[in-house]
């Protein structure tokens, strides 16, 4: 039992905006009252629901490949790792699993969504999620380039495709469906991409990116998954991709969808020399179409690791930068590319990217539909979220940063004209309440009775709140961070879904596996025992 007494509570999901009140916790959940147990005096402090990262990359083979590409990071240690109960962890832009869990917790984030899991390596991903301490986890399975699904779309067998997708989600023990560069990753296996949404992709006569997007959105709706289709649009990172992003939303019309790392899809111009931010155009459309949510995918200057299933984009980035490049083929399902990267303030393209992420966060009016992310580690490490929070809350600071950008970049963004300032309540929405709602995690992102007792308590100094350095972090009612040090804690849960499907679909899949997979059908599904604390959520 725990009573947190006298803190100023920001709980936007329950309409509480800076009210001084006690919070009572029992059995890992928020309750109406407690008698006895520990009490924390939070007077003068601010309480926010624990952060929920709706789009991050923290586990799986691609991360290990990325670490292999940056051996210099093996010399970087991570703070917080004191005491015998905690494990060692390596730092750098792609921290190892233990360090990842500690770093998120130390920052006040208590739930993370691993946004890209190839089914073929899902077992490995779950092994790593299991070793990511403190935080609760969900994960999304990659589906927009799965050749079994694409073949069914080619034959217009949407119902059969739905059965296959449902079976695959359960086989991977994942929570939702991710579409990355629909059709483009499959085409990349032939050295091609899919840049026009309405042209058939390589190897198919009827499957277009639009057909994949609409088909998967329909399937996700039909399966009643708690989280809508999570989409990384075609033409990520390319000047002029605004037209593709708008067209993707038109194709999705009528369906719910979550658009990932929107900053990378908000560019105008017809080449690198003319690239500009089209965040205003994108925000206008987005504001008028309320079935969508998105996350910012903001960038910050400094080290990053670009790592995505979008193989063709990564090859282009490698050609543009001359930096190290890794490419992986995941048979029949997806691909992956990795390029270590550094965003620089004096680089025109990077400056436009920096501004575009902030513009989206400021121009999309409803904080319940845009969430704080850096597409970790693509735009910046997740531990830099506090820098973004400051840029959103402090207009003067934002303008000072803007002045340091190249003059040419300033003409390609409207950021200087924006004087919107986030409130603490807005911060609670974009970091927690909003992403929890978009993920359909009903006990997350708020502090009402029955909610998971996940929260961060911040001291208020003369300069305001030190985001990133909460005084306490509570996860499921346990004090997991106190005075900047991570305490031993129970492992986080893993959320997954079991959408309904006809078992007969296995009769269709088994011979296909015999024919085209190097792994046998019986070894393919991840066993439930791989997950330490599975939490199967209803599809309703
Ligand atoms: Zn991503």
Short mmCIF file of C-alpha atoms and ligand atoms in Angstrom, two decimals:
data_model
loop_
_atom_site.label_atom_id
_atom_site.label_comp_id
_atom_site.label_asym_id
_atom_site.label_seq_id
_atom_site.Cartn_x
_atom_site.Cartn_y
_atom_site.Cartn_z
CA UNK A 1 0.00 0.00 0.00
CA UNK A 2 1.19 3.49 -0.80
CA UNK A 3 -0.17 6.99 -0.27
CA UNK A 4 1.32 9.86 -2.28
CA UNK A 5 0.27 12.87 -0.30
CA UNK A 6 -0.31 16.42 -1.42
CA UNK A 7 1.15 16.36 -4.95
CA UNK A 8 -0.16 18.52 -7.78
CA UNK A 9 -1.76 15.98 -10.11
CA UNK A 10 -2.02 16.30 -13.91
CA UNK A 11 -4.34 13.59 -15.16
CA UNK A 12 -5.94 14.90 -18.35
CA UNK A 13 -7.83 11.67 -19.12
CA UNK A 14 -9.85 12.32 -15.96
CA UNK A 15 -10.08 16.08 -16.42
CA UNK A 16 -7.64 16.80 -13.56
CA UNK A 17 -5.43 19.76 -14.38
CA UNK A 18 -3.00 20.55 -11.56
CA UNK A 19 -5.19 19.66 -8.58
CA UNK A 20 -3.48 19.06 -5.23
CA UNK A 21 -4.71 15.70 -4.00
CA UNK A 22 -3.60 12.40 -2.48
CA UNK A 23 -3.12 9.36 -4.69
CA UNK A 24 -3.65 5.96 -3.09
CA UNK A 25 -2.25 2.72 -4.43
CA UNK A 26 -2.89 -0.89 -3.53
CA UNK A 27 -2.20 -4.11 -5.41
CA UNK A 28 -0.41 -2.22 -8.19
CA UNK A 29 -3.45 -0.08 -8.99
CA UNK A 30 -4.84 3.30 -8.08
CA UNK A 31 -7.55 2.94 -5.40
CA UNK A 32 -9.87 5.36 -3.64
CA UNK A 33 -8.19 5.21 -0.23
CA UNK A 34 -5.64 3.23 1.80
CA UNK A 35 -5.04 2.80 5.49
CA UNK A 36 -1.45 2.13 6.49
CA UNK A 37 1.53 1.34 4.28
CA UNK A 38 4.19 3.74 3.06
CA UNK A 39 3.47 7.41 2.55
CA UNK A 40 5.41 9.74 0.24
CA UNK A 41 5.15 13.45 0.93
CA UNK A 42 4.76 14.99 -2.53
CA UNK A 43 3.81 18.49 -1.41
CA UNK A 44 5.25 21.05 -3.79
CA UNK A 45 5.80 18.32 -6.37
CA UNK A 46 4.10 17.58 -9.69
CA UNK A 47 2.64 14.18 -10.62
CA UNK A 48 2.14 12.93 -14.16
CA UNK A 49 1.02 9.50 -15.37
CA UNK A 50 3.96 7.31 -16.43
CA UNK A 51 5.18 7.92 -19.97
CA UNK A 52 4.01 5.66 -22.79
CA UNK A 53 6.27 5.44 -25.84
CA UNK A 54 4.06 4.49 -28.76
CA UNK A 55 6.89 4.08 -31.28
CA UNK A 56 10.39 2.96 -30.37
CA UNK A 57 12.93 0.33 -31.41
CA UNK A 58 14.47 -1.41 -28.43
CA UNK A 59 14.63 -5.16 -29.05
CA UNK A 60 15.47 -7.64 -31.78
CA UNK A 61 18.10 -8.63 -34.28
CA UNK A 62 18.29 -5.22 -35.98
CA UNK A 63 19.39 -3.58 -32.72
CA UNK A 64 22.19 -6.10 -32.35
CA UNK A 65 23.27 -5.45 -35.93
CA UNK A 66 23.27 -1.71 -35.14
CA UNK A 67 25.43 -2.27 -32.06
CA UNK A 68 27.80 -4.33 -34.18
CA UNK A 69 28.13 -1.40 -36.60
CA UNK A 70 29.12 0.96 -33.78
CA UNK A 71 31.72 -0.84 -31.67
CA UNK A 72 32.78 2.54 -30.22
CA UNK A 73 29.57 2.54 -28.20
CA UNK A 74 30.77 -0.46 -26.25
CA UNK A 75 32.98 1.93 -24.27
CA UNK A 76 30.00 3.95 -23.10
CA UNK A 77 28.59 3.10 -19.71
CA UNK A 78 25.13 3.95 -18.48
CA UNK A 79 24.55 5.65 -15.13
CA UNK A 80 21.93 4.33 -12.67
CA UNK A 81 23.56 0.91 -12.55
CA UNK A 82 24.55 0.69 -8.92
CA UNK A 83 23.90 -2.16 -6.55
CA UNK A 84 23.97 -5.91 -6.90
CA UNK A 85 20.35 -6.40 -7.95
CA UNK A 86 20.71 -4.51 -11.21
CA UNK A 87 22.45 -5.68 -14.32
CA UNK A 88 25.17 -4.20 -16.45
CA UNK A 89 24.25 -2.32 -19.58
CA UNK A 90 26.03 -0.63 -22.42
CA UNK A 91 25.16 2.86 -23.55
CA UNK A 92 25.52 4.75 -26.79
CA UNK A 93 22.66 5.35 -29.17
CA UNK A 94 21.44 1.73 -29.03
CA UNK A 95 21.73 0.73 -25.36
CA UNK A 96 21.51 -2.93 -24.44
CA UNK A 97 18.28 -4.33 -23.01
CA UNK A 98 18.92 -3.81 -19.29
CA UNK A 99 20.17 -0.27 -19.84
CA UNK A 100 17.12 0.47 -22.01
CA UNK A 101 14.69 -0.51 -19.26
CA UNK A 102 16.59 1.45 -16.60
CA UNK A 103 16.93 4.54 -18.81
CA UNK A 104 13.21 4.62 -19.64
CA UNK A 105 12.25 4.12 -16.00
CA UNK A 106 14.70 6.74 -14.74
CA UNK A 107 13.08 9.23 -17.12
CA UNK A 108 9.54 8.45 -15.88
CA UNK A 109 8.43 6.29 -18.82
CA UNK A 110 6.75 3.01 -17.83
CA UNK A 111 5.37 1.49 -21.07
CA UNK A 112 7.07 1.06 -24.45
CA UNK A 113 5.86 -0.20 -27.81
CA UNK A 114 8.52 -1.96 -29.92
CA UNK A 115 7.30 -0.90 -33.34
CA UNK A 116 8.84 -3.40 -35.78
CA UNK A 117 8.99 -7.14 -35.23
CA UNK A 118 9.60 -9.56 -38.13
CA UNK A 119 7.69 -12.74 -37.24
CA UNK A 120 10.67 -14.83 -38.20
CA UNK A 121 12.75 -13.22 -35.45
CA UNK A 122 9.92 -12.60 -32.97
CA UNK A 123 11.25 -15.26 -30.61
CA UNK A 124 14.52 -13.36 -30.29
CA UNK A 125 12.65 -10.06 -29.84
CA UNK A 126 10.62 -11.52 -26.97
CA UNK A 127 13.78 -12.87 -25.35
CA UNK A 128 15.13 -9.31 -25.38
CA UNK A 129 11.88 -7.71 -24.22
CA UNK A 130 11.93 -10.17 -21.34
CA UNK A 131 15.38 -8.81 -20.44
CA UNK A 132 14.23 -5.20 -20.60
CA UNK A 133 13.46 -4.47 -16.97
CA UNK A 134 10.81 -2.37 -15.22
CA UNK A 135 8.75 -1.17 -18.21
CA UNK A 136 5.68 -2.85 -19.69
CA UNK A 137 6.02 -3.77 -23.34
CA UNK A 138 3.89 -4.18 -26.44
CA UNK A 139 5.12 -4.96 -29.94
CA UNK A 140 3.93 -4.65 -33.54
CA UNK A 141 4.42 -7.27 -36.20
CA UNK A 142 5.63 -6.30 -39.70
CA UNK A 143 3.01 -7.20 -42.30
CA UNK A 144 2.98 -4.91 -45.37
CA UNK A 145 5.61 -6.91 -47.26
CA UNK A 146 4.71 -10.42 -46.15
CA UNK A 147 4.60 -12.39 -49.39
CA UNK A 148 1.95 -14.86 -48.23
CA UNK A 149 -0.33 -11.90 -47.47
CA UNK A 150 0.62 -10.10 -50.70
CA UNK A 151 -0.17 -13.21 -52.77
CA UNK A 152 -3.63 -13.34 -51.18
CA UNK A 153 -4.20 -9.65 -51.91
CA UNK A 154 -3.14 -10.30 -55.53
CA UNK A 155 -5.88 -12.95 -55.70
CA UNK A 156 -8.38 -10.63 -53.98
CA UNK A 157 -8.77 -13.13 -51.16
CA UNK A 158 -9.11 -10.62 -48.37
CA UNK A 159 -10.92 -12.99 -46.00
CA UNK A 160 -8.18 -15.59 -46.27
CA UNK A 161 -5.61 -12.81 -45.82
CA UNK A 162 -7.40 -11.79 -42.63
CA UNK A 163 -7.16 -15.36 -41.29
CA UNK A 164 -3.46 -15.46 -42.12
CA UNK A 165 -2.77 -12.09 -40.49
CA UNK A 166 -4.63 -13.16 -37.34
CA UNK A 167 -2.66 -16.41 -37.20
CA UNK A 168 0.62 -14.55 -37.75
CA UNK A 169 -0.07 -12.01 -34.99
CA UNK A 170 -0.67 -14.84 -32.54
CA UNK A 171 2.34 -16.78 -33.88
CA UNK A 172 4.52 -13.72 -33.18
CA UNK A 173 2.80 -13.04 -29.80
CA UNK A 174 2.47 -9.40 -30.77
CA UNK A 175 -0.03 -6.67 -30.00
CA UNK A 176 -0.69 -4.99 -33.33
CA UNK A 177 0.17 -4.62 -37.01
CA UNK A 178 2.82 -2.38 -38.52
CA UNK A 179 3.06 -1.51 -42.21
CA UNK A 180 6.47 -0.25 -43.35
CA UNK A 181 6.86 1.17 -46.86
CA UNK A 182 4.00 -1.06 -48.10
CA UNK A 183 5.22 -3.13 -51.04
CA UNK A 184 8.52 -1.24 -51.18
CA UNK A 185 10.46 -3.65 -48.98
CA UNK A 186 9.24 -6.65 -51.01
CA UNK A 187 10.22 -4.79 -54.21
CA UNK A 188 13.63 -3.96 -52.72
CA UNK A 189 14.51 -7.65 -52.94
CA UNK A 190 14.59 -7.02 -56.71
CA UNK A 191 16.45 -3.72 -56.26
CA UNK A 192 13.25 -1.73 -56.70
CA UNK A 193 11.07 0.43 -54.46
CA UNK A 194 7.38 1.36 -54.37
CA UNK A 195 7.16 5.11 -54.64
CA UNK A 196 3.79 5.44 -56.41
CA UNK A 197 0.87 4.22 -54.31
CA UNK A 198 -1.16 3.20 -57.34
CA UNK A 199 1.40 1.28 -59.40
CA UNK A 200 1.69 -2.50 -59.04
CA UNK A 201 4.79 -3.50 -57.11
CA UNK A 202 7.58 -5.62 -58.59
CA UNK A 203 6.51 -9.24 -59.07
CA UNK A 204 2.77 -8.52 -58.90
CA UNK A 205 0.24 -7.35 -61.44
CA UNK A 206 -2.50 -6.12 -59.11
CA UNK A 207 -0.92 -5.47 -55.72
CA UNK A 208 -0.19 -1.77 -55.25
CA UNK A 209 0.89 0.00 -52.06
CA UNK A 210 -2.64 1.47 -51.88
CA UNK A 211 -4.16 -2.01 -52.05
CA UNK A 212 -1.89 -3.20 -49.22
CA UNK A 213 -2.66 -0.16 -47.06
CA UNK A 214 -6.43 -0.39 -47.55
CA UNK A 215 -6.41 -4.19 -47.18
CA UNK A 216 -4.43 -4.19 -43.93
CA UNK A 217 -6.46 -1.32 -42.45
CA UNK A 218 -9.63 -3.30 -43.21
CA UNK A 219 -8.16 -6.48 -41.70
CA UNK A 220 -7.04 -4.68 -38.51
CA UNK A 221 -10.52 -3.17 -38.15
CA UNK A 222 -12.21 -6.54 -38.81
CA UNK A 223 -10.02 -8.25 -36.22
CA UNK A 224 -10.94 -5.52 -33.72
CA UNK A 225 -7.37 -5.06 -32.59
CA UNK A 226 -7.01 -2.53 -29.75
CA UNK A 227 -4.51 -0.47 -31.78
CA UNK A 228 -5.28 0.58 -35.37
CA UNK A 229 -2.98 -0.09 -38.33
CA UNK A 230 0.37 1.53 -37.52
CA UNK A 231 1.83 2.81 -40.75
CA UNK A 232 5.23 4.03 -41.92
CA UNK A 233 4.29 5.60 -45.25
CA UNK A 234 6.06 5.07 -48.57
CA UNK A 235 8.83 7.51 -49.55
CA UNK A 236 10.08 8.17 -46.03
CA UNK A 237 12.72 10.88 -45.90
CA UNK A 238 12.39 11.93 -49.56
CA UNK A 239 11.88 15.59 -50.59
CA UNK A 240 8.34 16.04 -51.87
CA UNK A 241 6.97 13.06 -49.95
CA UNK A 242 4.12 15.18 -48.60
CA UNK A 243 2.05 14.12 -51.64
CA UNK A 244 2.53 10.43 -50.77
CA UNK A 245 1.63 11.04 -47.12
CA UNK A 246 -1.56 12.91 -48.05
CA UNK A 247 -2.46 10.22 -50.59
CA UNK A 248 -1.90 7.52 -47.94
CA UNK A 249 -4.41 9.27 -45.68
CA UNK A 250 -6.88 9.45 -48.56
CA UNK A 251 -6.45 5.73 -49.21
CA UNK A 252 -7.04 5.11 -45.49
CA UNK A 253 -10.14 7.28 -45.42
CA UNK A 254 -12.81 5.78 -43.20
CA UNK A 255 -10.34 3.63 -41.29
CA UNK A 256 -8.59 4.41 -38.07
CA UNK A 257 -4.82 4.51 -38.47
CA UNK A 258 -1.71 5.61 -36.63
CA UNK A 259 0.86 7.40 -38.81
CA UNK A 260 4.33 6.77 -37.45
CA UNK A 261 7.13 9.37 -37.20
CA UNK A 262 5.21 11.92 -39.27
CA UNK A 263 8.15 14.35 -39.37
CA UNK A 264 9.94 12.05 -41.84
CA UNK A 265 6.92 12.27 -44.17
CA UNK A 266 6.33 16.04 -44.19
CA UNK A 267 8.69 17.34 -46.86
CA UNK A 268 8.15 19.52 -49.93
CA UNK A 269 10.53 20.42 -52.73
CA UNK A 270 11.73 18.34 -55.63
CA UNK A 271 15.26 17.55 -54.51
CA UNK A 272 17.69 17.93 -51.61
CA UNK A 273 18.52 21.50 -52.63
CA UNK A 274 14.89 22.61 -52.50
CA UNK A 275 13.66 20.46 -49.64
CA UNK A 276 11.36 22.34 -47.27
CA UNK A 277 8.95 21.58 -44.48
CA UNK A 278 5.36 20.97 -45.48
CA UNK A 279 4.26 20.45 -41.90
CA UNK A 280 1.57 23.17 -42.25
CA UNK A 281 -0.08 21.44 -45.21
CA UNK A 282 0.09 18.10 -43.47
CA UNK A 283 -1.24 19.48 -40.17
CA UNK A 284 -4.18 21.13 -41.98
CA UNK A 285 -5.25 17.82 -43.52
CA UNK A 286 -4.61 15.93 -40.31
CA UNK A 287 -6.58 18.41 -38.19
CA UNK A 288 -9.58 17.92 -40.46
CA UNK A 289 -9.49 14.09 -40.41
CA UNK A 290 -10.04 12.83 -36.90
CA UNK A 291 -9.73 9.08 -37.49
CA UNK A 292 -5.93 9.40 -37.44
CA UNK A 293 -3.36 9.61 -34.70
CA UNK A 294 0.35 10.09 -35.26
CA UNK A 295 3.65 10.39 -33.49
CA UNK A 296 6.12 13.16 -34.17
CA UNK A 297 9.33 11.28 -34.97
CA UNK A 298 11.15 14.51 -34.13
CA UNK A 299 14.89 14.77 -34.65
CA UNK A 300 17.46 16.40 -32.39
CA UNK A 301 20.98 17.35 -33.43
CA UNK A 302 23.55 14.76 -32.48
CA UNK A 303 24.04 11.01 -32.75
CA UNK A 304 21.34 8.75 -34.13
CA UNK A 305 21.04 5.28 -35.56
CA UNK A 306 18.74 4.98 -38.52
CA UNK A 307 17.27 1.53 -38.40
CA UNK A 308 14.16 0.49 -40.24
CA UNK A 309 12.52 -2.28 -42.20
CA UNK A 310 12.56 0.24 -45.07
CA UNK A 311 15.54 -1.29 -46.87
CA UNK A 312 15.47 0.88 -50.01
CA UNK A 313 15.47 4.11 -47.99
CA UNK A 314 18.45 2.96 -45.95
CA UNK A 315 20.39 2.12 -49.10
CA UNK A 316 19.71 5.62 -50.42
CA UNK A 317 20.80 7.16 -47.09
CA UNK A 318 24.01 5.16 -47.26
CA UNK A 319 24.64 6.42 -50.80
CA UNK A 320 23.93 10.01 -49.75
CA UNK A 321 26.14 9.96 -46.67
CA UNK A 322 28.79 7.37 -47.45
CA UNK A 323 28.36 6.04 -43.94
CA UNK A 324 28.38 2.40 -42.86
CA UNK A 325 25.36 0.45 -44.06
CA UNK A 326 23.85 -2.83 -43.07
CA UNK A 327 21.10 -4.62 -44.97
CA UNK A 328 19.15 -7.67 -43.90
CA UNK A 329 16.67 -9.78 -45.80
CA UNK A 330 14.02 -11.52 -43.74
CA UNK A 331 12.80 -14.27 -46.04
CA UNK A 332 9.24 -13.84 -47.33
CA UNK A 333 8.40 -11.20 -44.75
CA UNK A 334 10.38 -8.00 -44.69
CA UNK A 335 13.84 -6.49 -44.76
CA UNK A 336 15.91 -4.13 -42.71
CA UNK A 337 18.52 -1.46 -43.23
CA UNK A 338 20.82 0.25 -40.77
CA UNK A 339 22.94 3.40 -41.16
CA UNK A 340 24.59 5.20 -38.20
CA UNK A 341 23.91 8.91 -38.60
CA UNK A 342 24.64 12.31 -37.04
CA UNK A 343 22.14 15.18 -37.39
CA UNK A 344 23.93 18.52 -37.70
CA UNK A 345 22.50 21.98 -37.09
CA UNK A 346 24.45 23.52 -39.98
CA UNK A 347 23.13 20.94 -42.45
CA UNK A 348 20.21 22.40 -44.40
CA UNK A 349 18.26 19.14 -44.63
CA UNK A 350 18.76 18.32 -40.94
CA UNK A 351 17.74 21.84 -39.94
CA UNK A 352 14.50 21.50 -41.91
CA UNK A 353 13.87 18.11 -40.29
CA UNK A 354 14.43 19.56 -36.81
CA UNK A 355 11.94 22.34 -37.49
CA UNK A 356 9.37 20.06 -39.16
CA UNK A 357 9.03 17.80 -36.11
CA UNK A 358 8.39 20.75 -33.83
CA UNK A 359 6.03 22.34 -36.36
CA UNK A 360 3.88 19.22 -36.42
CA UNK A 361 3.77 19.10 -32.62
CA UNK A 362 2.68 22.75 -32.58
CA UNK A 363 0.39 22.86 -35.62
CA UNK A 364 -1.59 19.68 -34.98
CA UNK A 365 -4.13 21.17 -32.64
CA UNK A 366 -5.36 18.16 -30.73
CA UNK A 367 -2.65 16.80 -28.40
CA UNK A 368 -4.68 13.59 -28.12
CA UNK A 369 -3.70 12.75 -31.72
CA UNK A 370 0.03 13.54 -31.87
CA UNK A 371 2.50 11.97 -29.50
CA UNK A 372 6.04 12.69 -28.43
CA UNK A 373 8.56 10.37 -30.10
CA UNK A 374 11.93 10.54 -31.81
CA UNK A 375 11.38 7.17 -33.49
CA UNK A 376 14.23 6.10 -31.21
CA UNK A 377 17.03 5.64 -32.23
CA UNK A 378 16.25 7.11 -35.68
CA UNK A 379 15.70 10.77 -34.78
CA UNK A 380 17.50 10.83 -31.40
CA UNK A 381 17.80 8.65 -28.30
CA UNK A 382 14.56 8.43 -26.28
CA UNK A 383 16.39 9.80 -23.21
CA UNK A 384 16.40 13.16 -24.98
CA UNK A 385 12.60 13.57 -24.73
CA UNK A 386 13.11 16.17 -21.97
CA UNK A 387 14.85 18.41 -24.56
CA UNK A 388 11.77 18.20 -26.76
CA UNK A 389 9.51 18.97 -23.81
CA UNK A 390 11.49 22.12 -23.14
CA UNK A 391 11.27 23.16 -26.80
CA UNK A 392 7.48 22.75 -26.64
CA UNK A 393 7.00 24.56 -23.32
CA UNK A 394 9.47 27.42 -23.69
CA UNK A 395 8.93 29.68 -26.74
CA UNK A 396 11.99 31.86 -26.04
CA UNK A 397 14.27 28.84 -25.84
CA UNK A 398 12.78 27.52 -29.07
CA UNK A 399 13.43 30.83 -30.84
CA UNK A 400 17.00 30.94 -29.50
CA UNK A 401 17.64 27.47 -30.94
CA UNK A 402 16.06 28.48 -34.22
CA UNK A 403 18.42 31.45 -34.57
CA UNK A 404 21.38 29.07 -34.71
CA UNK A 405 20.08 27.38 -37.86
CA UNK A 406 21.30 28.33 -41.34
CA UNK A 407 19.38 31.32 -42.78
CA UNK A 408 18.44 29.27 -45.83
CA UNK A 409 16.72 26.75 -43.55
CA UNK A 410 14.65 29.44 -41.83
CA UNK A 411 12.98 30.30 -45.12
CA UNK A 412 11.80 26.69 -45.39
CA UNK A 413 9.94 26.49 -42.09
CA UNK A 414 7.26 28.51 -40.32
CA UNK A 415 8.51 27.59 -36.86
CA UNK A 416 9.59 31.16 -36.06
CA UNK A 417 5.97 32.30 -36.44
CA UNK A 418 4.55 29.77 -33.97
CA UNK A 419 4.04 30.96 -30.43
CA UNK A 420 2.06 28.04 -29.06
CA UNK A 421 3.32 26.90 -25.71
CA UNK A 422 2.56 23.47 -24.28
CA UNK A 423 1.05 23.33 -20.80
CA UNK A 424 1.89 20.61 -18.29
CA UNK A 425 -1.44 19.05 -19.13
CA UNK A 426 -0.52 19.02 -22.84
CA UNK A 427 2.75 17.30 -21.92
CA UNK A 428 0.84 14.67 -19.93
CA UNK A 429 -1.35 14.06 -23.00
CA UNK A 430 1.40 13.78 -25.64
CA UNK A 431 3.67 11.64 -23.46
CA UNK A 432 1.14 9.39 -21.77
CA UNK A 433 -2.63 9.81 -21.95
CA UNK A 434 -2.79 10.13 -25.74
CA UNK A 435 -0.49 7.25 -26.67
CA UNK A 436 -2.15 5.00 -24.06
CA UNK A 437 -5.53 5.74 -25.62
CA UNK A 438 -4.27 5.19 -29.17
CA UNK A 439 -2.79 1.85 -28.09
CA UNK A 440 -6.08 0.85 -26.47
CA UNK A 441 -4.31 0.31 -23.13
CA UNK A 442 -7.19 1.38 -20.91
CA UNK A 443 -5.36 1.08 -17.59
CA UNK A 444 -2.42 3.19 -18.81
CA UNK A 445 -1.99 6.93 -19.24
CA UNK A 446 -4.25 8.00 -16.40
CA UNK A 447 -4.48 7.98 -12.61
CA UNK A 448 -8.15 7.26 -11.99
CA UNK A 449 -9.30 4.46 -9.68
CA UNK A 450 -8.46 1.14 -11.32
CA UNK A 451 -5.59 2.50 -13.42
CA UNK A 452 -2.19 0.82 -13.29
CA UNK A 453 -0.25 2.76 -10.66
CA UNK A 454 2.43 4.00 -13.07
CA UNK A 455 3.46 7.60 -12.45
CA UNK A 456 6.32 10.05 -12.15
CA UNK A 457 6.74 12.60 -9.37
CA UNK A 458 8.80 15.71 -10.15
CA UNK A 459 10.25 18.22 -7.72
CA UNK A 460 9.78 21.84 -8.78
CA UNK A 461 13.00 23.82 -8.62
CA UNK A 462 13.53 27.54 -9.25
CA UNK A 463 13.83 26.79 -12.99
CA UNK A 464 10.67 24.73 -13.09
CA UNK A 465 10.47 20.98 -13.50
CA UNK A 466 13.50 18.90 -14.39
CA UNK A 467 11.92 16.56 -16.89
CA UNK A 468 14.01 13.47 -17.29
CA UNK A 469 14.97 13.51 -13.60
CA UNK A 470 11.85 12.62 -11.62
CA UNK A 471 12.19 12.51 -7.82
CA UNK A 472 10.24 9.25 -7.76
CA UNK A 473 8.92 6.87 -10.38
CA UNK A 474 6.21 4.42 -9.38
CA UNK A 475 5.50 1.38 -11.55
CA UNK A 476 2.58 -0.89 -10.63
CA UNK A 477 2.67 0.67 -7.18
CA UNK A 478 6.37 -0.07 -6.58
CA UNK A 479 8.91 2.71 -6.13
CA UNK A 480 11.27 1.93 -9.01
CA UNK A 481 13.22 5.19 -9.08
CA UNK A 482 14.09 7.22 -6.03
CA UNK A 483 16.57 10.11 -5.95
CA UNK A 484 17.79 9.33 -9.43
CA UNK A 485 18.59 5.71 -8.69
CA UNK A 486 16.80 2.73 -10.18
CA UNK A 487 15.59 0.30 -7.51
CA UNK A 488 15.10 -3.42 -8.00
CA UNK A 489 11.63 -3.97 -9.38
CA UNK A 490 9.40 -6.69 -10.76
CA UNK A 491 9.66 -7.33 -14.48
CA UNK A 492 7.29 -5.52 -16.79
CA UNK A 493 4.41 -7.22 -18.54
CA UNK A 494 4.11 -7.96 -22.22
CA UNK A 495 0.85 -7.06 -23.89
CA UNK A 496 -0.35 -9.19 -26.79
CA UNK A 497 -3.59 -10.09 -28.53
CA UNK A 498 -5.15 -13.30 -29.75
CA UNK A 499 -7.39 -12.34 -32.64
CA UNK A 500 -9.87 -15.05 -33.58
CA UNK A 501 -9.15 -17.20 -36.63
CA UNK A 502 -10.24 -20.54 -38.00
CA UNK A 503 -7.68 -23.22 -37.03
CA UNK A 504 -8.07 -24.63 -40.57
CA UNK A 505 -5.84 -21.81 -41.79
CA UNK A 506 -2.93 -23.98 -40.63
CA UNK A 507 -3.80 -26.50 -43.36
CA UNK A 508 -3.24 -23.70 -45.87
CA UNK A 509 -0.05 -22.38 -44.25
CA UNK A 510 1.76 -25.65 -43.47
CA UNK A 511 2.48 -26.72 -47.07
CA UNK A 512 3.45 -23.15 -47.96
CA UNK A 513 6.01 -23.20 -45.18
CA UNK A 514 7.35 -26.56 -46.38
CA UNK A 515 7.83 -24.96 -49.76
CA UNK A 516 9.24 -21.50 -49.06
CA UNK A 517 10.53 -21.13 -45.50
CA UNK A 518 13.86 -22.29 -44.16
CA UNK A 519 12.22 -22.69 -40.75
CA UNK A 520 9.73 -25.49 -40.28
CA UNK A 521 6.11 -24.65 -39.59
CA UNK A 522 6.07 -26.21 -36.13
CA UNK A 523 9.06 -24.19 -34.98
CA UNK A 524 7.67 -20.89 -36.24
CA UNK A 525 5.15 -19.74 -33.60
CA UNK A 526 6.68 -18.21 -30.49
CA UNK A 527 5.82 -20.31 -27.44
CA UNK A 528 3.90 -18.55 -24.67
CA UNK A 529 6.60 -19.68 -22.22
CA UNK A 530 9.01 -17.22 -23.86
CA UNK A 531 7.10 -14.39 -22.24
CA UNK A 532 7.63 -13.96 -18.50
CA UNK A 533 4.51 -11.91 -17.79
CA UNK A 534 2.19 -12.19 -20.79
CA UNK A 535 -1.02 -10.17 -20.64
CA UNK A 536 -3.39 -11.16 -23.44
CA UNK A 537 -5.74 -8.28 -24.26
CA UNK A 538 -9.21 -8.69 -25.67
CA UNK A 539 -10.12 -7.85 -29.27
CA UNK A 540 -13.56 -6.27 -28.97
ZN1 LIG B 1 10.28 3.44 -36.31
#
